[in-house]
């Protein structure tokens, strides 16, 4: 038996003496099981990745993408976006740094779209909680949305909507010392990564688990099927709209997605909500406002909105 | 006297790095001047895209993530 489930059984039914089948028991069980499972997995994943240090620094991505043809740069940008760590604080320096290196605006936006949606932590967690098939769907559609969004912005030629001062910034060259090389150094680096990343992510993850637990325990299946089921054609756009003010990283969304799928909400609607929460957020929009003008922000949001709605309808149709 | 600048925009991490360096300098009795740089053009001028970054006497010694106490000690001792 799954050890996380066994501990959750022990806490909910034995220690707290809750009755099977009640909403509170279900919610507590979900909360305990998911908290243990996600935090343990998160720590292991970050540690293992830290040892191999596969994550690319944005400074290197900038060098890789600068001065390349679009045929190379677009796929490279979404691919590198998926393996480069990113927080919405870095979106402004990233944006300026890419443009300054001669990376086209569309390619830069493709990177900014793909990077928050897909990262190795979210991918491994998704695979262990929701299965390989859902994970592949999420990654493939996330990459496609990044690619499509970037290409559309490129074709529209919106460079005039970038704030003028951005084009005037000149970046210096920097040569940093190489990272950890010996095994003890690598282990120490990995351990610091665990502390730093788990320290930064835990409020989002815990918040996501709490929402997932409440959905799991207290929201009736019929209610969700009626309002968010495949019979309601507005469910997908509403899910995407709901995701814009909600801000979390891809890791924190996983328990919410798990609870919604468990309640019978269609796959496409859940994918659309997840992508919207991870990639479209008010804090990031406010950040980007410092470097791009309102019409480009509006275009960026509109393109992503349309893409997520399309993803939602497509997968609802494929999986119904 | 070392002139140390911490580069960073919005994350609370930058303030933590400022404090770490300040504490370490006091503990070692090293003479430093500590300054926080938040202007994006200035930060990019150093070639740094991931913050917090640390600049000592005009040279970038760190970019992205938290530096280790051992690294800070080394910067102050050099």
CSV table of N, CA, C and O in Angstrom, one decimal, chain B residues 25-56:
chain,number,residue,atom,x,y,z
B,25,UNK,N,30.5,40.9,7.6
B,25,UNK,CA,31.6,42.0,7.7
B,25,UNK,C,31.8,42.4,9.1
B,25,UNK,O,32.9,42.6,9.5
B,26,UNK,N,30.7,42.6,9.9
B,26,UNK,CA,30.8,43.0,11.3
B,26,UNK,C,31.6,41.9,12.1
B,26,UNK,O,32.4,42.2,12.9
B,27,UNK,N,31.2,40.7,11.8
B,27,UNK,CA,31.8,39.6,12.6
B,27,UNK,C,33.3,39.5,12.3
B,27,UNK,O,34.1,39.2,13.2
B,28,UNK,N,33.7,39.8,11.0
B,28,UNK,CA,35.1,39.7,10.6
B,28,UNK,C,35.9,41.0,10.9
B,28,UNK,O,37.1,41.0,10.7
B,29,UNK,N,35.1,42.0,11.1
B,29,UNK,CA,35.7,43.3,11.3
B,29,UNK,C,36.3,43.9,10.0
B,29,UNK,O,37.2,44.7,10.0
B,30,UNK,N,35.6,43.5,8.9
B,30,UNK,CA,36.1,44.0,7.5
B,30,UNK,C,35.4,45.3,7.3
B,30,UNK,O,34.3,45.5,7.6
B,31,UNK,N,36.2,46.2,6.7
B,31,UNK,CA,35.7,47.6,6.3
B,31,UNK,C,35.0,47.5,4.9
B,31,UNK,O,35.7,47.2,4.0
B,32,UNK,N,33.7,47.7,4.9
B,32,UNK,CA,33.0,47.7,3.6
B,32,UNK,C,32.0,48.8,3.5
B,32,UNK,O,31.6,49.4,4.5
B,33,UNK,N,31.7,49.2,2.2
B,33,UNK,CA,30.6,50.0,2.0
B,33,UNK,C,29.5,49.2,1.3
B,33,UNK,O,29.9,48.4,0.3
B,34,UNK,N,28.3,49.2,1.8
B,34,UNK,CA,27.3,48.3,1.2
B,34,UNK,C,26.2,49.1,0.6
B,34,UNK,O,25.7,50.1,1.2
B,35,UNK,N,25.8,48.8,-0.6
B,35,UNK,CA,24.8,49.6,-1.3
B,35,UNK,C,23.9,48.6,-2.1
B,35,UNK,O,24.3,47.6,-2.6
B,36,UNK,N,22.6,49.0,-2.2
B,36,UNK,CA,21.7,48.2,-2.9
B,36,UNK,C,21.3,48.8,-4.2
B,36,UNK,O,21.1,50.0,-4.3
B,37,UNK,N,21.4,48.1,-5.3
B,37,UNK,CA,21.1,48.7,-6.6
B,37,UNK,C,19.8,48.1,-7.2
B,37,UNK,O,19.7,46.8,-7.3
B,38,UNK,N,18.8,48.9,-7.4
B,38,UNK,CA,17.6,48.4,-7.8
B,38,UNK,C,17.2,48.8,-9.3
B,38,UNK,O,16.3,48.3,-9.9
B,39,UNK,N,18.0,49.8,-9.8
B,39,UNK,CA,17.7,50.3,-11.1
B,39,UNK,C,18.1,49.2,-12.2
B,39,UNK,O,19.2,48.7,-12.2
B,40,UNK,N,17.1,48.9,-13.0
B,40,UNK,CA,17.2,47.7,-13.9
B,40,UNK,C,18.4,48.0,-14.9
B,40,UNK,O,19.1,47.1,-15.2
B,41,UNK,N,18.4,49.2,-15.4
B,41,UNK,CA,19.5,49.5,-16.4
B,41,UNK,C,20.9,49.3,-15.8
B,41,UNK,O,21.8,48.8,-16.4
B,42,UNK,N,21.0,49.7,-14.5
B,42,UNK,CA,22.3,49.6,-13.9
B,42,UNK,C,22.6,48.1,-13.6
B,42,UNK,O,23.7,47.6,-13.9
B,43,UNK,N,21.6,47.3,-13.2
B,43,UNK,CA,21.8,45.9,-13.0
B,43,UNK,C,22.2,45.2,-14.3
B,43,UNK,O,23.2,44.4,-14.3
B,44,UNK,N,21.5,45.5,-15.4
B,44,UNK,CA,21.8,44.9,-16.6
B,44,UNK,C,23.2,45.3,-17.1
B,44,UNK,O,23.9,44.6,-17.8
B,45,UNK,N,23.6,46.5,-16.8
B,45,UNK,CA,24.9,47.1,-17.1
B,45,UNK,C,26.0,46.2,-16.6
B,45,UNK,O,27.1,46.1,-17.2
B,46,UNK,N,25.8,45.5,-15.5
B,46,UNK,CA,26.8,44.5,-15.0
B,46,UNK,C,26.7,43.2,-15.7
B,46,UNK,O,27.5,42.3,-15.4
B,47,UNK,N,25.7,43.0,-16.6
B,47,UNK,CA,25.6,41.7,-17.3
B,47,UNK,C,24.8,40.7,-16.5
B,47,UNK,O,24.8,39.5,-16.8
B,48,UNK,N,24.1,41.1,-15.4
B,48,UNK,CA,23.4,40.2,-14.6
B,48,UNK,C,22.0,40.2,-14.9
B,48,UNK,O,21.3,41.2,-15.1
B,49,UNK,N,21.5,38.9,-15.2
B,49,UNK,CA,20.0,38.8,-15.5
B,49,UNK,C,19.3,38.1,-14.3
B,49,UNK,O,18.1,38.2,-14.2
B,50,UNK,N,20.0,37.3,-13.5
B,50,UNK,CA,19.3,36.6,-12.4
B,50,UNK,C,19.8,37.2,-11.1
B,50,UNK,O,21.0,37.3,-10.9
B,51,UNK,N,18.8,37.7,-10.4
B,51,UNK,CA,19.2,38.4,-9.1
B,51,UNK,C,18.9,37.4,-7.9
B,51,UNK,O,18.1,36.4,-8.1
B,52,UNK,N,19.4,37.6,-6.8
B,52,UNK,CA,20.3,38.7,-6.4
B,52,UNK,C,21.7,38.5,-7.0
B,52,UNK,O,22.2,37.4,-7.1
B,53,UNK,N,22.3,39.6,-7.3
B,53,UNK,CA,23.7,39.6,-7.8
B,53,UNK,C,24.6,40.4,-6.8
B,53,UNK,O,24.1,41.2,-6.0
B,54,UNK,N,25.8,40.0,-6.7
B,54,UNK,CA,26.8,40.7,-5.8
B,54,UNK,C,28.0,41.2,-6.6
B,54,UNK,O,28.6,40.5,-7.4
B,55,UNK,N,28.3,42.5,-6.4
B,55,UNK,CA,29.4,43.1,-7.1
B,55,UNK,C,30.4,43.7,-6.1
B,55,UNK,O,30.0,44.4,-5.2
B,56,UNK,N,31.7,43.3,-6.2
B,56,UNK,CA,32.7,43.8,-5.3
B,56,UNK,C,33.7,44.5,-6.1
B,56,UNK,O,34.3,44.0,-7.0
